[in-house]
PDB file of C-alpha atoms in Angstrom:
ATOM      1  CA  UNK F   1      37.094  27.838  12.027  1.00  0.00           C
ATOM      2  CA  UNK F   2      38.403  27.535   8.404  1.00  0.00           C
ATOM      3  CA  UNK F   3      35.660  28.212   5.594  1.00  0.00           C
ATOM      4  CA  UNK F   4      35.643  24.673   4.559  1.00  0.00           C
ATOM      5  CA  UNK F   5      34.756  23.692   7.712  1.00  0.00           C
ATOM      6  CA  UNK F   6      31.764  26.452   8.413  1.00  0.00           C
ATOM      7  CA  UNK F   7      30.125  25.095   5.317  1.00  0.00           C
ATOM      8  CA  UNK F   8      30.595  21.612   6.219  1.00  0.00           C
ATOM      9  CA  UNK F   9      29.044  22.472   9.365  1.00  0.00           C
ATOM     10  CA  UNK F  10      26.541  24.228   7.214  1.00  0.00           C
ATOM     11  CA  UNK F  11      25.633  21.096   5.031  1.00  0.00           C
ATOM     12  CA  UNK F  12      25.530  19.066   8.488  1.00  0.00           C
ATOM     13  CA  UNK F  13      23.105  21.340   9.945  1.00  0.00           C
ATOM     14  CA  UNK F  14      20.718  21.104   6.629  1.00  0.00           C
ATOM     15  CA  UNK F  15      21.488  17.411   6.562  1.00  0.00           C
ATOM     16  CA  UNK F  16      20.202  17.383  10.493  1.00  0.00           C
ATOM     17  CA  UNK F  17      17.209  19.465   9.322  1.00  0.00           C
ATOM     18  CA  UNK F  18      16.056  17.511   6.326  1.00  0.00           C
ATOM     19  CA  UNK F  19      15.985  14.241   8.377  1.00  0.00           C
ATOM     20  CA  UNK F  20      14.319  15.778  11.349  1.00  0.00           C
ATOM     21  CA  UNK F  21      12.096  16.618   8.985  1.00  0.00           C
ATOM     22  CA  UNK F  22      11.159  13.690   7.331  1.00  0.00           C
ATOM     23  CA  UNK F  23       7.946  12.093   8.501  1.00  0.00           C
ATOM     24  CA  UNK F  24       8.131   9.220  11.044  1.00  0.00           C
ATOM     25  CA  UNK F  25       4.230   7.781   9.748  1.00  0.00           C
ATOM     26  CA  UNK F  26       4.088   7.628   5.783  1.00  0.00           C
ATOM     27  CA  UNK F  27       1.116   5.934   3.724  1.00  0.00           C
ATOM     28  CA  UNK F  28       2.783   3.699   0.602  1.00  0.00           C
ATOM     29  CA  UNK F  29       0.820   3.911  -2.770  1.00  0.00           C
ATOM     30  CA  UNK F  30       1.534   2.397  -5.712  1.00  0.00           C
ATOM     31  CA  UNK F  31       3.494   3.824  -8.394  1.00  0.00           C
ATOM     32  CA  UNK F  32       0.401   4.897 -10.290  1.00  0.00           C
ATOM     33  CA  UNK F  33       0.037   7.487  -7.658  1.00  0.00           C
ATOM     34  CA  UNK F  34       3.392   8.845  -7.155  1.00  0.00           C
ATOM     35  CA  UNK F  35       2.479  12.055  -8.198  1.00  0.00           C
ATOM     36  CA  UNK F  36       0.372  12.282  -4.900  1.00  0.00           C
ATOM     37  CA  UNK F  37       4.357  11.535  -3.091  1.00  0.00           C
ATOM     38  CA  UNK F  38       4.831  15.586  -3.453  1.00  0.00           C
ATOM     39  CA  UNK F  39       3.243  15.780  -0.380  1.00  0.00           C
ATOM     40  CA  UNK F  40       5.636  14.557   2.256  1.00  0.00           C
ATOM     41  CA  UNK F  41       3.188  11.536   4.063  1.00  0.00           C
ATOM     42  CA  UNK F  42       3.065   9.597   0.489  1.00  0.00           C
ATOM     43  CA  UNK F  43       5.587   7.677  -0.680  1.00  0.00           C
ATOM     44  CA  UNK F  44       5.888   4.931  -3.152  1.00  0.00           C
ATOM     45  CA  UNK F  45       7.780   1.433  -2.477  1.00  0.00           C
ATOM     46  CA  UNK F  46      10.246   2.631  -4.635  1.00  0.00           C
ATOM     47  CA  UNK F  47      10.898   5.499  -3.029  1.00  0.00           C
ATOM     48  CA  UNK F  48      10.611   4.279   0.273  1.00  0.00           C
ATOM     49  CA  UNK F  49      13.559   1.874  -0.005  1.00  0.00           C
ATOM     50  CA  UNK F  50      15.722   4.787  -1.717  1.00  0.00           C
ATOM     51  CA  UNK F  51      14.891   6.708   0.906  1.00  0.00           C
ATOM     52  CA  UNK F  52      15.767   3.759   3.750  1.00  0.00           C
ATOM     53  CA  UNK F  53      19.290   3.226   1.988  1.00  0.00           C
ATOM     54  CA  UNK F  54      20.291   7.002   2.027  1.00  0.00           C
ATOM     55  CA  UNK F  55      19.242   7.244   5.749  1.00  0.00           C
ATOM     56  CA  UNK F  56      18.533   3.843   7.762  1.00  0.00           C
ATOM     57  CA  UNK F  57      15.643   4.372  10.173  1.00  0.00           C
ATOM     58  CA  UNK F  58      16.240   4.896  13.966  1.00  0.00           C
ATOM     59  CA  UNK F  59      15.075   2.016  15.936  1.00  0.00           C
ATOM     60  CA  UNK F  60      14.514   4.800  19.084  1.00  0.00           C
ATOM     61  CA  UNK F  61      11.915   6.729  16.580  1.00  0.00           C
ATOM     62  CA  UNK F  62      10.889   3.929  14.371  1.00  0.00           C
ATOM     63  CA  UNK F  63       8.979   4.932  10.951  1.00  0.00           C
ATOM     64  CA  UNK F  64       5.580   3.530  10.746  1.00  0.00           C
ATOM     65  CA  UNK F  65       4.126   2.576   7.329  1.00  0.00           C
ATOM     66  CA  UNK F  66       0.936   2.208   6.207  1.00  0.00           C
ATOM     67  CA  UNK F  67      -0.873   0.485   3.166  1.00  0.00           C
ATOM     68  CA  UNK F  68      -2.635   3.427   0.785  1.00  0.00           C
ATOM     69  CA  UNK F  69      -4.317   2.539  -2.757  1.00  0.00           C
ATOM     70  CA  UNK F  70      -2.696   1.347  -5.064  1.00  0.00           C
ATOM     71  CA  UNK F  71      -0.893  -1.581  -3.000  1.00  0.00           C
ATOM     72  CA  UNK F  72      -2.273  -4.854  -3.099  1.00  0.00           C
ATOM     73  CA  UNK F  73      -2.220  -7.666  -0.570  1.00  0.00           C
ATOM     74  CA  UNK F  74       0.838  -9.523  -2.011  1.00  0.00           C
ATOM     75  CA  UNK F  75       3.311  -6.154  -2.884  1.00  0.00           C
ATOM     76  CA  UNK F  76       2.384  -5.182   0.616  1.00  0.00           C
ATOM     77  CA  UNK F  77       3.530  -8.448   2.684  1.00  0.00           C
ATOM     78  CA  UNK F  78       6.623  -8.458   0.153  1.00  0.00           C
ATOM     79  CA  UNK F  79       7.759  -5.531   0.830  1.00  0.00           C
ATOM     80  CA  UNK F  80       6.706  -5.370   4.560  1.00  0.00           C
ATOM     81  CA  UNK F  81       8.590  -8.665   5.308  1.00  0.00           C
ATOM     82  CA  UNK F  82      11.599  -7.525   3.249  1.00  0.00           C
ATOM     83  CA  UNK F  83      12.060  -4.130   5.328  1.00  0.00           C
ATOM     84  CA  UNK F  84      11.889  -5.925   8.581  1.00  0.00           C
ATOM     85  CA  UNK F  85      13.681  -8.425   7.604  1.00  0.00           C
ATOM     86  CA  UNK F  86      16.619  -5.699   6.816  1.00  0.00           C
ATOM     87  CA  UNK F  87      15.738  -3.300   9.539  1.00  0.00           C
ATOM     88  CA  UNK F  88      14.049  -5.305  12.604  1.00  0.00           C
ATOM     89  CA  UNK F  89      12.110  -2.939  14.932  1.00  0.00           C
ATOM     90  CA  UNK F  90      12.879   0.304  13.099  1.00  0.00           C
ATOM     91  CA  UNK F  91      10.223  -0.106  10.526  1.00  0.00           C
ATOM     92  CA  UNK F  92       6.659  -0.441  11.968  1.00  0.00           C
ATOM     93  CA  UNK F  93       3.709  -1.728   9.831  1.00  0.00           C
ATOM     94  CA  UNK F  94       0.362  -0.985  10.270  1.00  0.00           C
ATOM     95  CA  UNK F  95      -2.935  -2.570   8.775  1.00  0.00           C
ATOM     96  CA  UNK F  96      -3.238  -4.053   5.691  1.00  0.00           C
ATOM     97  CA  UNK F  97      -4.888  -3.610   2.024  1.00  0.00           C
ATOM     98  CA  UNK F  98      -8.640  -4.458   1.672  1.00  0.00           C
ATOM     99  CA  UNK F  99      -9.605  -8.168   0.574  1.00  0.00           C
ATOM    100  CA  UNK F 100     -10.872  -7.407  -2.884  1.00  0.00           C
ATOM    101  CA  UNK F 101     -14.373  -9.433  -4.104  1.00  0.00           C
ATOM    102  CA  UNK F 102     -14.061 -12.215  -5.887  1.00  0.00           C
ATOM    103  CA  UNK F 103     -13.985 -10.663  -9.609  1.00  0.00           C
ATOM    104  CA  UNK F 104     -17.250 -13.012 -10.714  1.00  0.00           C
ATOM    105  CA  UNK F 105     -19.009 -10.857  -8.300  1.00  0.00           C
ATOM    106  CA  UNK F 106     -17.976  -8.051  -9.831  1.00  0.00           C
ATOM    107  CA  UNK F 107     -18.446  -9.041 -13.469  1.00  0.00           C
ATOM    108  CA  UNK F 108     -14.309  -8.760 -13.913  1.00  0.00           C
ATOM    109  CA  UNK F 109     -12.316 -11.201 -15.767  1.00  0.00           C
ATOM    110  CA  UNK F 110      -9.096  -9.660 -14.637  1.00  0.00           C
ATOM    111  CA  UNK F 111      -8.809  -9.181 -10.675  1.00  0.00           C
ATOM    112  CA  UNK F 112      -6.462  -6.062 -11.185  1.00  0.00           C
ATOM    113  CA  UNK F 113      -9.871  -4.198 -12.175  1.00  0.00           C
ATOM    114  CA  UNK F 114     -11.796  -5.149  -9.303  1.00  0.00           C
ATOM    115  CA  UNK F 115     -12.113  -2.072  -7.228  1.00  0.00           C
ATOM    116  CA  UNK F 116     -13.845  -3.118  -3.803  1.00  0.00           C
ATOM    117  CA  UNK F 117     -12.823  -5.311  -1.129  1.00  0.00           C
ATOM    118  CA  UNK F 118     -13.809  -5.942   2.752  1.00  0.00           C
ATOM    119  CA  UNK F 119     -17.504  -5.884   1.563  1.00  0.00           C
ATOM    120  CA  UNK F 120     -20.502  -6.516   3.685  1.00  0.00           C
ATOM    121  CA  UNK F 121     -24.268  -6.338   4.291  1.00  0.00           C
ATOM    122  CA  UNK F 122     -26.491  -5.454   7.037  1.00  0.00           C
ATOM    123  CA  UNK F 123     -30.469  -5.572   5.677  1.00  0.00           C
ATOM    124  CA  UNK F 124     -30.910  -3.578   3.013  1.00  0.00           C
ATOM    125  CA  UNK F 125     -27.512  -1.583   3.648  1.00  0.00           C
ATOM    126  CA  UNK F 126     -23.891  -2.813   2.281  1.00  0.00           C
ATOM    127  CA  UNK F 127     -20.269  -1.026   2.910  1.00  0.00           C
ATOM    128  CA  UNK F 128     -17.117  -1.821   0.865  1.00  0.00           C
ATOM    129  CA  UNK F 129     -13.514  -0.271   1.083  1.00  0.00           C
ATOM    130  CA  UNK F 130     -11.939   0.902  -1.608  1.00  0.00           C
ATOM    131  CA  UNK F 131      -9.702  -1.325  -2.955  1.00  0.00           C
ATOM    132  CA  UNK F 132      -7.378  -0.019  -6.184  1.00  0.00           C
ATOM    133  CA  UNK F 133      -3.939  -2.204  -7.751  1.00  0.00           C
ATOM    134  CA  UNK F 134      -1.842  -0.327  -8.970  1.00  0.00           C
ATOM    135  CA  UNK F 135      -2.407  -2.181 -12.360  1.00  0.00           C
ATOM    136  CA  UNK F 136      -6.032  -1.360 -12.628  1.00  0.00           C
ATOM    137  CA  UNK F 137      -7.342  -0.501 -16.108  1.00  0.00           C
ATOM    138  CA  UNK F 138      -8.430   2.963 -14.981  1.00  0.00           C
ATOM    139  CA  UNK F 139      -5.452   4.338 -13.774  1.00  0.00           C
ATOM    140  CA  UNK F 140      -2.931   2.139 -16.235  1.00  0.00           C
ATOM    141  CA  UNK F 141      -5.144   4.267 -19.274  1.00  0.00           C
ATOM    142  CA  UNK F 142      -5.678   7.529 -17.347  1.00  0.00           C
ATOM    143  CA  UNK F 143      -2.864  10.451 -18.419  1.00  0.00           C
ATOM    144  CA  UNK F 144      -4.022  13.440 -16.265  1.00  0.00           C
ATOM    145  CA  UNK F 145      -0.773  14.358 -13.569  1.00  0.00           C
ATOM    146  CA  UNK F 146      -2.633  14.500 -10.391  1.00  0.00           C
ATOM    147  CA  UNK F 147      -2.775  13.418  -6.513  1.00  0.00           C
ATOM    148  CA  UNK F 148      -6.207  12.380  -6.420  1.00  0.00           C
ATOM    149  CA  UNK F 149      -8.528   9.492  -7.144  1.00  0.00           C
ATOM    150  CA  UNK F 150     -10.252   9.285 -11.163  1.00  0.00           C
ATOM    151  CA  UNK F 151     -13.843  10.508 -10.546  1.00  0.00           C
ATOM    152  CA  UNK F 152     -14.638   7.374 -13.575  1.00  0.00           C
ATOM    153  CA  UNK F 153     -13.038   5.524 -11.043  1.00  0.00           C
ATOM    154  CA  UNK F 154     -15.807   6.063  -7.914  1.00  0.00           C
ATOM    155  CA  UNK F 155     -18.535   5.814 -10.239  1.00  0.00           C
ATOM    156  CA  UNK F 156     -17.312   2.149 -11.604  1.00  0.00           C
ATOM    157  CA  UNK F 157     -16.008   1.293  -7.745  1.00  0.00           C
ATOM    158  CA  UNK F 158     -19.743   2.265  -6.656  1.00  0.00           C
ATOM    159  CA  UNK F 159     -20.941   0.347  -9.665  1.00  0.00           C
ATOM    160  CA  UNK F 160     -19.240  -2.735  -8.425  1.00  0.00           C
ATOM    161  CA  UNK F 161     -20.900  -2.652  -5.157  1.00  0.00           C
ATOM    162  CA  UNK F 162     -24.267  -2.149  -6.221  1.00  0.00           C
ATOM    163  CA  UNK F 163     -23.650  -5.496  -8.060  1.00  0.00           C
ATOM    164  CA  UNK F 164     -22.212  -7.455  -5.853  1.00  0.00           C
ATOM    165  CA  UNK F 165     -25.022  -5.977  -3.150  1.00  0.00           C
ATOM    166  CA  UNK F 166     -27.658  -7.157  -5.203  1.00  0.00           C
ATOM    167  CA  UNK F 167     -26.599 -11.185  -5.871  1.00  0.00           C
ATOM    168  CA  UNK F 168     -25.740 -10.831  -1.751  1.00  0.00           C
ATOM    169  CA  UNK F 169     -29.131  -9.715  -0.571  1.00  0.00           C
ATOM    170  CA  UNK F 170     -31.635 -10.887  -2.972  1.00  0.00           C
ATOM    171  CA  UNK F 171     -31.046 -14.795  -2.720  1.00  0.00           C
ATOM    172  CA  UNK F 172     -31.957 -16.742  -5.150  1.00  0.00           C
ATOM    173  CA  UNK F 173     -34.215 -20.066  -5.430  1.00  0.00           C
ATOM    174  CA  UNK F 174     -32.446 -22.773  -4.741  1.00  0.00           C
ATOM    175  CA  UNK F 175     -30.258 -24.166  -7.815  1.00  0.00           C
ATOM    176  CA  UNK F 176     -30.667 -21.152  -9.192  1.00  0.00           C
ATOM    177  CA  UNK F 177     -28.204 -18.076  -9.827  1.00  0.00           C
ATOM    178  CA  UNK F 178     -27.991 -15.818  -8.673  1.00  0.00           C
ATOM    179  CA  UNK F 179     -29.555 -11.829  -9.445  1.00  0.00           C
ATOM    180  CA  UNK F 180     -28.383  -9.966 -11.628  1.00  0.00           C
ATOM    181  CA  UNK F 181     -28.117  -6.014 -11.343  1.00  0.00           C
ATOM    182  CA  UNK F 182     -29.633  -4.139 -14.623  1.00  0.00           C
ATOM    183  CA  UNK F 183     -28.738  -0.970 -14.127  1.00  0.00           C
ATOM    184  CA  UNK F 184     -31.653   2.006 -16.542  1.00  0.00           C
ATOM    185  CA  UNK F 185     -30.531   5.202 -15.148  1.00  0.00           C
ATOM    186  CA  UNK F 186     -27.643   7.090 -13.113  1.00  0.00           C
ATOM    187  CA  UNK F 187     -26.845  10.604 -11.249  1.00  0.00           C
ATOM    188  CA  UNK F 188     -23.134  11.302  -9.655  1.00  0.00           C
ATOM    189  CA  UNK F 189     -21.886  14.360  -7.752  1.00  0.00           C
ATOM    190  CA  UNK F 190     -18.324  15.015  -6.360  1.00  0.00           C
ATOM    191  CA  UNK F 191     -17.873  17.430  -3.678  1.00  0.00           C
ATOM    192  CA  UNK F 192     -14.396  16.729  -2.989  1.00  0.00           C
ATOM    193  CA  UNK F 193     -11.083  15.095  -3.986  1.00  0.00           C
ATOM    194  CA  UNK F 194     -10.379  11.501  -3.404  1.00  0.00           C
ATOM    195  CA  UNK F 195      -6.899  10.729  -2.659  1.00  0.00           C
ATOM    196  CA  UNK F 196      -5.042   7.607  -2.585  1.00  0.00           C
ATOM    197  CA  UNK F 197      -5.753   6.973   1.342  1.00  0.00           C
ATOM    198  CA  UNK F 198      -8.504   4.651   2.664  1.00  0.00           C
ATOM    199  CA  UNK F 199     -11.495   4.896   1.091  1.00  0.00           C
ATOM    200  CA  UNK F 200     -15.314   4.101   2.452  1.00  0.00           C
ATOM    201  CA  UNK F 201     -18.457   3.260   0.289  1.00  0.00           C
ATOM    202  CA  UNK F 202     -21.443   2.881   2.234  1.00  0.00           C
ATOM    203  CA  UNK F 203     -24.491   2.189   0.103  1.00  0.00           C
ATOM    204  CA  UNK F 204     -28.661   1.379   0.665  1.00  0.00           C
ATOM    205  CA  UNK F 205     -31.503  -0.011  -1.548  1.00  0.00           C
ATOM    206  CA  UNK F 206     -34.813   1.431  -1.626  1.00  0.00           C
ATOM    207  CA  UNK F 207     -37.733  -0.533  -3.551  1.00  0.00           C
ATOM    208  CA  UNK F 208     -39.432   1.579  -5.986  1.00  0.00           C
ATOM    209  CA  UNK F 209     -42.103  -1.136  -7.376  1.00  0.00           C
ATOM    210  CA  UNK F 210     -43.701  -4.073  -6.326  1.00  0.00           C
ATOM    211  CA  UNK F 211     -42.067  -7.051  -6.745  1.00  0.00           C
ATOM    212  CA  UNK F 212     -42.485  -9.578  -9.588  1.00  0.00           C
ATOM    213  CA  UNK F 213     -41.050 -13.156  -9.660  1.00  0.00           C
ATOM    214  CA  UNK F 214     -38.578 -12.263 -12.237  1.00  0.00           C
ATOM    215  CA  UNK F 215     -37.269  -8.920 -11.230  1.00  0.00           C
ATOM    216  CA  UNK F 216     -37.055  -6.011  -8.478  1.00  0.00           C
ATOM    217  CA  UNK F 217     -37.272  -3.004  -9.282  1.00  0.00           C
ATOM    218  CA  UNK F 218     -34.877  -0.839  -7.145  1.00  0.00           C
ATOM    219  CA  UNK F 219     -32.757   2.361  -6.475  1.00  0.00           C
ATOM    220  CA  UNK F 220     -29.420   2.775  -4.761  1.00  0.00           C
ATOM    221  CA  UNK F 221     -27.483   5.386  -3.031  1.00  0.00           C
ATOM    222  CA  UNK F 222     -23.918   4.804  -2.517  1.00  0.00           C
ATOM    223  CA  UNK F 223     -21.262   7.194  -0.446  1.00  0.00           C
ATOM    224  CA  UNK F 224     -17.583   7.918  -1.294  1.00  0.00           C
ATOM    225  CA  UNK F 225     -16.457   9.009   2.704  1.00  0.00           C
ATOM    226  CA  UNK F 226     -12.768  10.005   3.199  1.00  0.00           C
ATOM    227  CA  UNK F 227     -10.939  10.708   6.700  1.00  0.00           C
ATOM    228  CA  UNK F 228     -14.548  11.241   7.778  1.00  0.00           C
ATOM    229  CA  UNK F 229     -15.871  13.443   5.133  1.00  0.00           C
ATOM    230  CA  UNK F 230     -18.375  12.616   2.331  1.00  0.00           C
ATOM    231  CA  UNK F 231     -16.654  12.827  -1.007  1.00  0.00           C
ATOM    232  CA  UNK F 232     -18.941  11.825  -3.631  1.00  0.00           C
ATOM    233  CA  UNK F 233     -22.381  10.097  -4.137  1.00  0.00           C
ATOM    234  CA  UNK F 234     -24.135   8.271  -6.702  1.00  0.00           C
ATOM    235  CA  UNK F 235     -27.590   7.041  -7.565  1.00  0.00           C
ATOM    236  CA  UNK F 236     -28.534   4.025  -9.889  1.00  0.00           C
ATOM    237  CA  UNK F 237     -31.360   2.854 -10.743  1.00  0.00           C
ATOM    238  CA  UNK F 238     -32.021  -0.698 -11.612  1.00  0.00           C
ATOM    239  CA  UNK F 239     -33.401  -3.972 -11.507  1.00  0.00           C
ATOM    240  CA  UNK F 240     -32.748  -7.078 -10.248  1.00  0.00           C
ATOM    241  CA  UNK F 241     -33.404  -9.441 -12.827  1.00  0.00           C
ATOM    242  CA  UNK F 242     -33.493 -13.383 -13.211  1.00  0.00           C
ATOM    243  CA  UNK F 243     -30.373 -14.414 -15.651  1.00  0.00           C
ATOM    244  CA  UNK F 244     -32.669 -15.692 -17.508  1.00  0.00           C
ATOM    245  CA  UNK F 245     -34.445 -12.702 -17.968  1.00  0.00           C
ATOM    246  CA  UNK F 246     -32.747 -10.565 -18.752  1.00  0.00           C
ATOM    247  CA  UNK F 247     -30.892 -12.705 -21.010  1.00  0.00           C
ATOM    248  CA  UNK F 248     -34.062 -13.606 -22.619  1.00  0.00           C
ATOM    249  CA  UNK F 249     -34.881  -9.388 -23.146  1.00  0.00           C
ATOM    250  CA  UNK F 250     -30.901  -8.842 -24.957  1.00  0.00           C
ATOM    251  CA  UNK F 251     -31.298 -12.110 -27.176  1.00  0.00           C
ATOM    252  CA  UNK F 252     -34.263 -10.278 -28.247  1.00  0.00           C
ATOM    253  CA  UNK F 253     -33.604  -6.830 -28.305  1.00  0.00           C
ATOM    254  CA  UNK F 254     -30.469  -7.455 -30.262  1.00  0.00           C
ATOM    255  CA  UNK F 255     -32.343  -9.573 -33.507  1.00  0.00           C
ATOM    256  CA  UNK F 256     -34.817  -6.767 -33.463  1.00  0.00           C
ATOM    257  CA  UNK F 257     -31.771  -4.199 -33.738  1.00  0.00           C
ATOM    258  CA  UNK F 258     -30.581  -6.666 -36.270  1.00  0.00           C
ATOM    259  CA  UNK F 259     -33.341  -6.828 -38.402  1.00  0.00           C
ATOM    260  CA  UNK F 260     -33.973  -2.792 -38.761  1.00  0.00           C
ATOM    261  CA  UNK F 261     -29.993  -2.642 -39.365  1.00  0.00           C
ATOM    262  CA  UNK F 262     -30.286  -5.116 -42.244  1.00  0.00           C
ATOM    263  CA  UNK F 263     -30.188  -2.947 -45.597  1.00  0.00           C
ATOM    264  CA  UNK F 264     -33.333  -2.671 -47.681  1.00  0.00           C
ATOM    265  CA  UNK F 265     -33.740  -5.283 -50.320  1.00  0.00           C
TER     266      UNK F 265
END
């Protein structure tokens, strides 16, 4: 065997070795995490179809894809239908993104910054995936190079559900609307990373005051869980106020503010 041909049979061998090497399951996250993609299971879109033009997938060992954060509901069924419409039974999706809240809920005008979705309540309890665009203000605005979830991020994200909790559990009158969550005092503690995979937030209200017609006084605990560990956890205390209320309180609050702002005559 000539030298040429040894190292082509080299470069064969390392070609063999890299593909046998590439994972057959793979989590896609949105390009705001592609920094996370330097470990092999994450890849973006992007590089997912680069990566399934340089080496079609083998319909005998298909690759099965799942949606991580930063993939919404509509980039995920485009680009699912698009790979099986180009490679049939090679490419096998799994799940799908969480159903974000409607942003009113939420207190959002833009849905991109609406961060939980597939939200429920049982009693005084409530659960919510995570549920991150990859266009959400927090990670558009956030510079740090890393694999992992903004800690800001939980904290609003657990935010989010303790609102949405709130106008879900405490009904109001009829024709009336709904509580509102006034939130006087918060704790947070992180004991490990977050990364771009599915993401729980379990949460549950405790009363700390008897109730008045107008407000509830209250305190919640809410979860970050990850692949079965707990991640995070924070602790609000608030009330759960009347619009009208509260509303009533800031009018006044803010021409008091106004008044001891005004400069001396």
């Amino acid at each position: 065997m000539t030298d040429d041909q040894t190292q082509s049979s080299d470069l064969n061998d390392d070609e063999s070795l890299h593909q046998d090497d590439e994972p057959l399951h793979q989590w896609v996250v949105g390009e705001s995490f592609q920094h996370a993609s330097v470990q092999p299971d994450f890849t973006t879109a992007a590089q997912l179809r680069d990566r399934l033009r340089r080496r079609p997938p083998d319909q005998d060992n298909p690759l099965r894809i799942r949606p991580g954060l930063g993939v919404d509901d509509t980039e995920w069924s485009d680009l699912t239908s698009e790979l099986l419409k180009a490679y049939g039974a090679s490419v096998l999706p799994e799940g799908r993104p969480p159903n974000a809240v409607p942003r009113h809920s939420v207190l959002k005008h833009s849905r991109d910054n609406v961060l939980i979705g597939d939200a429920h309540v049982e009693g005084d309890a409530f659960q919510a995936q995570l549920a991150v665009v990859n266009d959400t203000e927090m990670l558009r605005d956030h510079t740090a190079d890393q694999q992992h979830v903004p800690g800001m991020l939980l904290i609003e994200a657990s935010i989010q559900l303790v609102t949405w909790a709130v106008s879900e559990i405490w009904l109001p009158p009829a024709g009336h609307p709904p509580y509102y969550a006034v939130m006087h005092a918060s704790a947070f503690e992180f004991s490990r990373f977050v990364f771009p995979l599915p993401t729980l937030l379990t949460g549950t209200f405790t009363r700390t005051g008897p109730a008045e017609d107008d407000k509830i006084p209250l305190s919640a605990e809410v979860r970050v869980r990850q692949a079965g560990q707990e991640c995070s956890r924070v602790r609000i205390d608030l009330h759960a106020f009347r619009p009208a209320l509260v509303f009533a309180i800031e009018d006044g609050q803010a021409r008091r503010t106004l008044l001891r702002a005004a400069p001396a005559a």
